XYZ file of C-alpha atoms in Angstrom:
273
model
C 7.432 4.361 -9.711
C 10.560 3.990 -7.555
C 12.662 0.844 -7.639
C 12.467 -1.376 -4.565
C 15.962 -1.819 -3.108
C 16.001 -4.695 -0.628
C 19.431 -4.174 0.882
C 20.751 -6.549 3.572
C 20.257 -3.730 6.091
C 16.568 -3.173 5.370
C 15.795 -6.887 4.979
C 17.364 -7.582 8.376
C 15.124 -4.873 9.868
C 12.027 -6.380 8.227
C 12.865 -9.854 9.554
C 13.478 -8.379 13.017
C 10.106 -6.625 12.882
C 8.458 -9.919 12.008
C 9.937 -11.360 15.213
C 8.690 -8.295 17.146
C 12.284 -7.194 17.797
C 12.275 -3.931 15.833
C 10.055 -1.243 14.345
C 9.706 -0.148 10.737
C 9.217 3.558 11.338
C 12.695 4.500 12.542
C 15.997 4.573 10.703
C 17.892 6.379 7.971
C 16.700 4.759 4.747
C 17.209 5.431 1.064
C 14.199 5.871 -1.213
C 14.567 2.289 -2.453
C 14.802 0.929 1.079
C 11.661 2.817 2.075
C 9.911 1.170 -0.852
C 10.974 -2.179 0.616
C 9.457 -1.238 3.969
C 6.227 -0.217 2.259
C 6.029 -3.457 0.253
C 6.895 -5.956 2.980
C 5.993 -4.029 6.118
C 2.373 -5.176 6.204
C 3.573 -8.794 6.351
C 6.081 -8.065 9.102
C 3.436 -7.557 11.755
C 4.177 -8.708 15.289
C 3.640 -12.386 16.147
C 0.048 -13.610 16.549
C -1.165 -11.226 13.825
C -3.292 -13.442 11.582
C -3.253 -12.917 7.832
C -3.902 -14.794 4.593
C -1.879 -13.460 1.669
C -1.878 -14.826 -1.875
C 0.896 -14.451 -4.443
C 0.569 -14.829 -8.218
C 3.417 -14.586 -10.727
C 2.170 -14.011 -14.271
C 2.891 -12.580 -17.720
C 1.679 -9.288 -19.181
C -1.305 -11.108 -20.663
C -2.232 -12.737 -17.371
C -0.844 -16.227 -18.024
C 0.992 -18.343 -15.475
C 2.204 -21.032 -17.896
C 2.069 -22.195 -21.496
C -0.630 -24.570 -22.719
C 1.823 -27.450 -22.213
C 2.285 -26.424 -18.571
C 5.735 -24.828 -18.805
C 5.914 -22.227 -16.021
C 9.650 -22.345 -15.399
C 10.542 -18.744 -16.262
C 7.276 -16.821 -15.966
C 8.701 -14.685 -13.157
C 12.021 -12.924 -13.574
C 14.859 -13.233 -11.039
C 13.599 -10.315 -8.961
C 10.071 -11.731 -8.990
C 11.388 -15.050 -7.699
C 13.367 -13.321 -4.953
C 10.172 -11.483 -3.993
C 8.331 -14.798 -3.692
C 11.049 -16.169 -1.415
C 10.802 -13.066 0.775
C 7.070 -13.634 1.034
C 7.754 -17.195 2.178
C 10.278 -15.992 4.751
C 7.649 -13.673 6.263
C 4.997 -16.407 6.528
C 4.271 -19.153 9.036
C 3.092 -21.498 6.288
C 2.936 -21.659 2.502
C -0.195 -23.324 1.121
C -0.707 -25.004 -2.266
C -3.408 -27.159 -3.796
C -2.745 -30.786 -4.674
C -2.785 -30.144 -8.444
C 0.087 -27.682 -8.095
C 1.945 -30.091 -5.819
C 1.565 -32.985 -8.258
C 2.403 -30.981 -11.378
C 5.311 -28.869 -10.107
C 6.642 -30.917 -7.159
C 7.767 -27.638 -5.529
C 10.198 -27.388 -2.636
C 8.436 -24.324 -1.148
C 11.584 -23.400 0.788
C 13.422 -20.099 1.281
C 16.598 -20.274 -0.800
C 17.140 -16.982 -2.635
C 17.088 -14.676 0.407
C 17.951 -14.791 4.090
C 15.164 -16.186 6.237
C 13.542 -19.279 7.680
C 11.498 -21.632 5.525
C 7.809 -21.746 6.519
C 5.721 -24.824 7.144
C 4.589 -26.493 3.919
C 0.879 -27.197 3.539
C -0.894 -29.053 0.731
C -4.672 -29.188 0.332
C -5.347 -32.779 -0.754
C -9.013 -33.730 -0.197
C -8.713 -37.216 -1.743
C -5.285 -38.083 -0.346
C -3.717 -38.265 -3.816
C -0.323 -36.810 -2.936
C 2.240 -39.638 -2.812
C 4.926 -39.833 -0.163
C 8.329 -38.776 -1.426
C 7.293 -35.408 -2.881
C 9.675 -32.520 -2.213
C 7.233 -30.625 -0.012
C 6.947 -33.683 2.253
C 10.728 -34.059 2.620
C 11.886 -34.398 6.228
C 14.169 -31.358 6.455
C 13.176 -30.074 9.884
C 10.331 -27.883 8.590
C 6.732 -28.649 9.516
C 4.773 -30.508 6.839
C 0.981 -30.519 6.857
C -1.529 -32.312 4.641
C -5.167 -31.229 4.732
C -7.421 -34.028 3.558
C -10.984 -35.302 3.754
C -10.090 -39.001 3.723
C -8.589 -41.124 6.461
C -5.194 -41.761 4.889
C -2.114 -42.212 7.069
C 1.013 -40.244 6.244
C 4.700 -40.754 6.879
C 6.047 -40.129 10.355
C 6.354 -36.439 11.105
C 3.767 -35.296 8.570
C 0.830 -33.611 10.310
C -2.640 -34.406 9.011
C -5.680 -32.162 9.383
C -8.802 -34.069 8.392
C -11.724 -31.842 7.415
C -15.130 -32.391 5.867
C -15.845 -31.675 2.215
C -18.298 -29.048 1.080
C -21.037 -29.750 -1.470
C -18.623 -29.284 -4.385
C -16.268 -31.948 -3.095
C -13.599 -29.493 -1.962
C -12.732 -28.345 1.543
C -13.998 -24.923 2.578
C -11.186 -22.346 2.700
C -12.521 -21.011 6.000
C -12.201 -24.472 7.556
C -8.655 -24.696 6.203
C -7.668 -21.375 7.766
C -9.291 -22.326 11.080
C -7.512 -25.677 11.088
C -4.110 -24.126 10.408
C -4.625 -21.379 12.995
C -5.465 -24.086 15.533
C -1.985 -25.620 15.151
C -0.199 -22.278 15.434
C 0.120 -21.353 11.749
C -1.357 -17.864 11.585
C 0.411 -15.970 8.788
C -0.489 -17.917 5.673
C 0.819 -17.525 2.120
C -1.422 -19.127 -0.511
C 0.969 -19.694 -3.400
C -1.033 -21.710 -5.890
C -2.494 -22.664 -8.029
C -4.860 -20.139 -9.495
C -7.963 -22.164 -8.625
C -6.922 -22.425 -4.985
C -6.202 -18.699 -4.766
C -9.556 -17.902 -6.394
C -11.406 -19.977 -3.798
C -9.756 -18.115 -0.932
C -10.492 -14.798 -2.652
C -14.159 -15.598 -3.222
C -14.469 -16.729 0.394
C -13.307 -13.214 1.426
C -10.414 -14.673 3.386
C -7.487 -12.924 1.709
C -6.073 -9.930 3.529
C -3.689 -9.133 0.658
C -3.045 -10.239 -2.904
C 0.339 -9.778 -4.557
C 0.387 -9.978 -8.352
C 3.914 -10.021 -9.790
C 3.926 -9.266 -13.514
C 6.887 -10.088 -15.737
C 7.436 -8.440 -19.155
C 6.594 -11.341 -21.425
C 3.578 -12.316 -23.511
C 2.672 -16.012 -23.551
C -0.437 -15.764 -25.716
C -2.263 -18.849 -24.474
C -2.305 -20.980 -21.365
C -3.807 -21.010 -17.876
C -4.721 -17.651 -16.381
C -3.391 -16.446 -13.084
C -6.788 -15.939 -11.495
C -10.299 -16.908 -12.582
C -13.276 -16.288 -10.310
C -17.032 -16.439 -10.781
C -18.376 -14.253 -13.587
C -19.933 -10.885 -12.793
C -22.658 -9.121 -14.772
C -21.196 -5.622 -14.662
C -17.996 -3.823 -13.707
C -19.875 -2.241 -10.811
C -19.588 -5.650 -9.105
C -15.823 -5.880 -9.592
C -13.501 -5.895 -6.606
C -11.483 -2.679 -6.440
C -8.884 -3.148 -3.700
C -6.604 -0.374 -2.523
C -3.504 -1.077 -4.593
C 0.113 0.061 -4.644
C 2.640 -0.832 -7.343
C 6.335 -1.536 -6.847
C 9.132 -1.911 -9.394
C 11.355 -4.853 -8.506
C 13.625 -4.719 -11.548
C 12.651 -7.699 -13.676
C 9.024 -7.625 -12.470
C 6.394 -5.208 -11.177
C 4.351 -6.138 -8.097
C 0.823 -4.935 -7.434
C 0.105 -5.094 -3.693
C -3.662 -5.276 -3.228
C -5.128 -4.729 0.246
C -8.361 -6.696 0.479
C -9.408 -5.830 4.023
C -10.744 -2.581 5.440
C -8.321 -2.532 8.364
C -5.209 -2.113 6.261
C -2.363 -1.379 8.652
C 0.135 1.371 7.948
C 3.428 -0.488 8.401
C 5.277 2.734 9.164
C 3.028 3.625 12.106
C 3.708 0.962 14.711
C 6.537 0.437 17.134
C 7.809 -2.818 18.532
C 7.884 -3.258 22.255
C 11.667 -3.425 21.841
C 12.103 -0.317 19.718
C 15.075 0.877 21.720
C 17.120 -2.080 20.483
C 16.375 -1.281 16.843
C 17.247 2.411 16.654
């Protein structure tokens, strides 16, 4: 397994490809830089390419926090930088209300170069109070998806959707609603229940699982879906593994039309060579 080396040169190319200003198949790259292109290239598709990617950071034993809820250092420094790169390649980062209330995350891009995505919280009952970090007025779009008619602060967009029988909002309706307002490359960041719902709805195009070398022993699991009777029913996505340094990422392709990121050219390839 080769180490991913996200140099400023290769990261600038990936960001340019995301803006449809460069290709990923040309250039003189080191082995580590080529690993970077392989890991992030599928998310650097040209504009208007719709995708729903989920990211989980967990321990060797599949935990995302301790029983008391401490999740501060589950991912190592390279795993955190990876998460921020994922944000920079997305139109919007999506979390459930439980994650928003418990962690009060900023959901911004801080550890790498790139633009912060829109921040989206799924809040069926309108529980999220004003004043949370992800609702801060910092020039980035803020969206609340809810089933109740609750007004929000000026500048916060509200998408009101119906509940399903279980009281939640269908993931497919969420994706449709976000696509309708121009948010097409979505990163579902948490929590585990929210990611599981998108997975079981067959809406995820990719799943990134970043594993850090620690054993927690007890606590919430990264992903829990409906039980299956036999391993023959298990999902077996096409998966590649990447060494980041402090963490290892498993990149799982969950759709049949997995794109080879090395195979396409931008319309402006001549500017990138």
